[in-house]
mmCIF file of C-alpha atoms in Angstrom:
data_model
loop_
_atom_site.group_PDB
_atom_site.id
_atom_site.type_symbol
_atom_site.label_atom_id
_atom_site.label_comp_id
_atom_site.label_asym_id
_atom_site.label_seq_id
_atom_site.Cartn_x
_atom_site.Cartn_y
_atom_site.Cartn_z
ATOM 1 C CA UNK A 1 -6.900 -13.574 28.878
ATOM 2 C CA UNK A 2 -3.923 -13.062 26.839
ATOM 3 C CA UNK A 3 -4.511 -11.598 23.677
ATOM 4 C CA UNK A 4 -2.962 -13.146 20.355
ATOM 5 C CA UNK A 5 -0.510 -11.154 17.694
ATOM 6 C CA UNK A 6 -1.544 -11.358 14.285
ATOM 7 C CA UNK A 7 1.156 -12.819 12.350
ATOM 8 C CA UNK A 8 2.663 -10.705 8.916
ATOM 9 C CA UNK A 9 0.020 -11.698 5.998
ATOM 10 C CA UNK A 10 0.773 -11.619 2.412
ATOM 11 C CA UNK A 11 -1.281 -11.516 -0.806
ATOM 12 C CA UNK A 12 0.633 -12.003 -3.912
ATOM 13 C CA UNK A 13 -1.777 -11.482 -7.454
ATOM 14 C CA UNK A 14 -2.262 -10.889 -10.828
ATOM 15 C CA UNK A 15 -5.005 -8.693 -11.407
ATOM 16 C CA UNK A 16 -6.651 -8.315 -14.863
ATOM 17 C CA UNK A 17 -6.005 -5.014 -16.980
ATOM 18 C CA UNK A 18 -9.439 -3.263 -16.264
ATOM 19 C CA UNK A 19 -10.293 -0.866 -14.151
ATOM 20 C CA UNK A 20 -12.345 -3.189 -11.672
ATOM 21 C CA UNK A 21 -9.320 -4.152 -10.619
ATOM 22 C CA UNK A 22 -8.956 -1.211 -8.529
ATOM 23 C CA UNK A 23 -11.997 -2.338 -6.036
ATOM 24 C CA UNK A 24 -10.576 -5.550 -6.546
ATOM 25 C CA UNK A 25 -7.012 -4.845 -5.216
ATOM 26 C CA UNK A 26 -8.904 -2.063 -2.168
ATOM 27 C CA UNK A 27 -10.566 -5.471 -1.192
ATOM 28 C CA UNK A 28 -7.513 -7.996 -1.050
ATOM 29 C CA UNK A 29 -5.609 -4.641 0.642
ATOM 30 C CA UNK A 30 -8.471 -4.653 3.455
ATOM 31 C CA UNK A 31 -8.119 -8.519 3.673
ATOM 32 C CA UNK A 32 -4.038 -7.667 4.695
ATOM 33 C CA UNK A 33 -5.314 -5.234 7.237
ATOM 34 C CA UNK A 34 -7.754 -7.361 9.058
ATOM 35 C CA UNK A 35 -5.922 -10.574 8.697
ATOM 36 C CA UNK A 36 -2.693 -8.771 10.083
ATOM 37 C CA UNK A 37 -4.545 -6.507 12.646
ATOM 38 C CA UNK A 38 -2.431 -3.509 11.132
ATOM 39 C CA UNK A 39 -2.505 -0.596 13.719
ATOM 40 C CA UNK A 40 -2.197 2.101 11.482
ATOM 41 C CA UNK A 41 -4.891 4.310 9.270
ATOM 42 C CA UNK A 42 -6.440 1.805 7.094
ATOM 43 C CA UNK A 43 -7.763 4.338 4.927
ATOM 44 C CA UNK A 44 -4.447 5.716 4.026
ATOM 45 C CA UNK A 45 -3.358 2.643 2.689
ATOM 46 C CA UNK A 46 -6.345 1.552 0.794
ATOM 47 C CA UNK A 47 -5.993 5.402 -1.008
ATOM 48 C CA UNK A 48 -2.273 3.966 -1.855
ATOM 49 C CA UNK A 49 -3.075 1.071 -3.339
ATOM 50 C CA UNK A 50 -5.986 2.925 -5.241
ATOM 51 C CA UNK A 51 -3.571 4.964 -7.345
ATOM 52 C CA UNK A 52 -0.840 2.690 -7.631
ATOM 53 C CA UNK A 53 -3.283 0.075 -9.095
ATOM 54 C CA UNK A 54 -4.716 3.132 -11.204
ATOM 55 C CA UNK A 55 -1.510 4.465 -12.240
ATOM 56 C CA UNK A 56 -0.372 0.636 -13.813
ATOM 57 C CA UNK A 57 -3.745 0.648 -15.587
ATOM 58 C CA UNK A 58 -3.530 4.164 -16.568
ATOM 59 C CA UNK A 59 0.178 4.294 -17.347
ATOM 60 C CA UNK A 60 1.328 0.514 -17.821
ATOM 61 C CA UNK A 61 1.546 -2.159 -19.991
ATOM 62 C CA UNK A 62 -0.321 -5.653 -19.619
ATOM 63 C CA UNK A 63 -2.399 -6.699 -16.204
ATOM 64 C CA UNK A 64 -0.655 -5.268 -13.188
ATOM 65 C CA UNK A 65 0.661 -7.374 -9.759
ATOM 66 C CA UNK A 66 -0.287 -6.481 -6.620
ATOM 67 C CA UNK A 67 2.251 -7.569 -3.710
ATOM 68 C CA UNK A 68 0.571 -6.630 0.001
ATOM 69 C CA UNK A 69 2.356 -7.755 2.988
ATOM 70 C CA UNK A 70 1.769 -6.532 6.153
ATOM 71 C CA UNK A 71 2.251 -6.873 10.071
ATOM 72 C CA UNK A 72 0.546 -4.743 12.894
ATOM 73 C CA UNK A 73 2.836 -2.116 12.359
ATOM 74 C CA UNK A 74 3.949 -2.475 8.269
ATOM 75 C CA UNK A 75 2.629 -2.274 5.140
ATOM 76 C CA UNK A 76 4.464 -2.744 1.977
ATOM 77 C CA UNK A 77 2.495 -2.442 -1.244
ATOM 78 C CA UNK A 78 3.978 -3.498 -4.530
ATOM 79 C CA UNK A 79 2.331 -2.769 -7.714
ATOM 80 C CA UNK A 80 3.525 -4.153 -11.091
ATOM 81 C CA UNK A 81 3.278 -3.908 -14.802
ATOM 82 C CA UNK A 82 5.337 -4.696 -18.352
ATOM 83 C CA UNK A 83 5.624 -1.580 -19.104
ATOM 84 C CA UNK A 84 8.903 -0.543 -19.587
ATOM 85 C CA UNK A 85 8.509 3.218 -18.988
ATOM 86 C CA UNK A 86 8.967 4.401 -15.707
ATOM 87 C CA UNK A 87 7.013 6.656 -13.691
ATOM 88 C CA UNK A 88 7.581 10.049 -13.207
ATOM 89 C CA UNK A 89 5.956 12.416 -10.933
ATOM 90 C CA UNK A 90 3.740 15.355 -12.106
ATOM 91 C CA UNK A 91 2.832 18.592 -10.491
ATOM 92 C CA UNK A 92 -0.207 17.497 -8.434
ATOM 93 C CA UNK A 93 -3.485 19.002 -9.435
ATOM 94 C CA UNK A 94 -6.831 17.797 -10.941
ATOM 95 C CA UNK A 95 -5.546 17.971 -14.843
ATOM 96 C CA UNK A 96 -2.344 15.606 -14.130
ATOM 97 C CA UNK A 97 -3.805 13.267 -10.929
ATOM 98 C CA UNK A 98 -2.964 13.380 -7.562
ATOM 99 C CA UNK A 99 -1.120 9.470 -7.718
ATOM 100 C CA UNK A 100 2.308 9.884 -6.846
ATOM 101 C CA UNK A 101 2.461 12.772 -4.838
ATOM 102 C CA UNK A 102 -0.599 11.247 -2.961
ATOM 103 C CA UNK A 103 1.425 7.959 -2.304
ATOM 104 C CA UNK A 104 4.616 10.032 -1.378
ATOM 105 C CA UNK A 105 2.972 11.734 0.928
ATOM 106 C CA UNK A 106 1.637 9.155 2.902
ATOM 107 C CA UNK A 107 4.167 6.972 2.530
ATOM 108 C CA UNK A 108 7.721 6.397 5.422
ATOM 109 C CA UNK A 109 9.363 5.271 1.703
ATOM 110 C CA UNK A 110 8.785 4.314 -1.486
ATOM 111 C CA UNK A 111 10.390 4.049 -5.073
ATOM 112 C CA UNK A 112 10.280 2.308 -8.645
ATOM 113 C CA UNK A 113 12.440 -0.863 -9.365
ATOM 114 C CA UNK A 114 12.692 -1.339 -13.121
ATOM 115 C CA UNK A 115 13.255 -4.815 -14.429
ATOM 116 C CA UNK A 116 13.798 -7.128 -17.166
ATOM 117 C CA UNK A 117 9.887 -7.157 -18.423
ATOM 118 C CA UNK A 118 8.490 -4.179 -16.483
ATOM 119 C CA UNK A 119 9.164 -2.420 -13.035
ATOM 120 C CA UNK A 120 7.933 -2.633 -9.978
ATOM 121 C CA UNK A 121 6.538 0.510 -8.106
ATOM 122 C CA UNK A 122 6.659 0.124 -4.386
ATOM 123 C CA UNK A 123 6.190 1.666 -0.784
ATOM 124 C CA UNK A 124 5.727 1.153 3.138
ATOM 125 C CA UNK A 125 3.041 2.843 5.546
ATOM 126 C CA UNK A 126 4.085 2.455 9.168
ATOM 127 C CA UNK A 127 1.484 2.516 12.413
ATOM 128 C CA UNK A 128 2.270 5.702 14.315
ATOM 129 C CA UNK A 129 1.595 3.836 17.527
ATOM 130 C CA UNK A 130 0.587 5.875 20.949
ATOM 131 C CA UNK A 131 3.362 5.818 23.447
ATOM 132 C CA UNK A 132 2.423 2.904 26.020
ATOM 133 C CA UNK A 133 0.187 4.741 28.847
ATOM 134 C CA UNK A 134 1.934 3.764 32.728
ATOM 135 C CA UNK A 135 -0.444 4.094 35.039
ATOM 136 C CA UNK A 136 1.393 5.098 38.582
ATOM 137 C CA UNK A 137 0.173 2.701 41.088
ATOM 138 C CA UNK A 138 -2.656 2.918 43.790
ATOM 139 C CA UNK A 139 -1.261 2.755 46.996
#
């Protein structure tokens, strides 16, 4: 039996400015990663999106967007606000957060995109897939 790809899934939403909105964008983010059968550690991107979400609330102005769009092997998570100051990361420890240097760590890329009303705060998590196993033939 042939088994079937998952095809790239995207959730595109407004979320409103409270701080249930974080369970509420870890829930839509585990939607992406079911729907699109992503390979990689699921946990690691649901931490992302935690304090991305967190940090718009936090740090933002007005209800924050989340953009998820995944395939088995990519995630990009998009997270904005109209806020027109941008982000800046802070030495990482339990009086300044963890955000940032959290998502830059487990992050292949990421990055801020300022626009007209706002910017848009942004990165990619890649699958570290195994090497394919070749078995050697029975003779």
């Amino acid at each position: 039996m042939a088994s079937k790809e998952a095809k790239p899934y995207l959730v595109d939403t407004r979320l409103p400015a409270e701080m249930g909105s974080i369970t509420v964008a870890r829930g839509l983010a585990r939607r992406v990663l079911d729907e699109c059968d992503y390979r990689g550690r699921h946990e690691d991107v649901l931490l992302v999106v935690s304090e991305l979400v967190t940090n718009a609330l936090v740090h933002g102005d007005g209800s924050p967007a989340l953009r998820l769009e995944g395939t088995m092997t990519h995630i990009r998570i998009e997270v904005s606000d109209s806020g027109p100051a941008l982000p800046e990361p802070r030495e990482p420890g339990p009086a300044s957060g963890w955000g940032l240097h959290v998502v830059r760590l487990l992050s292949t890329g990421w990055g801020i995109s300022p626009g007209e009303r706002g910017k848009v705060v942004w990165c990619e998590l890649a699958a570290r897939l195994a090497p394919l196993q070749v078995r050697p033939s029975e003779a």
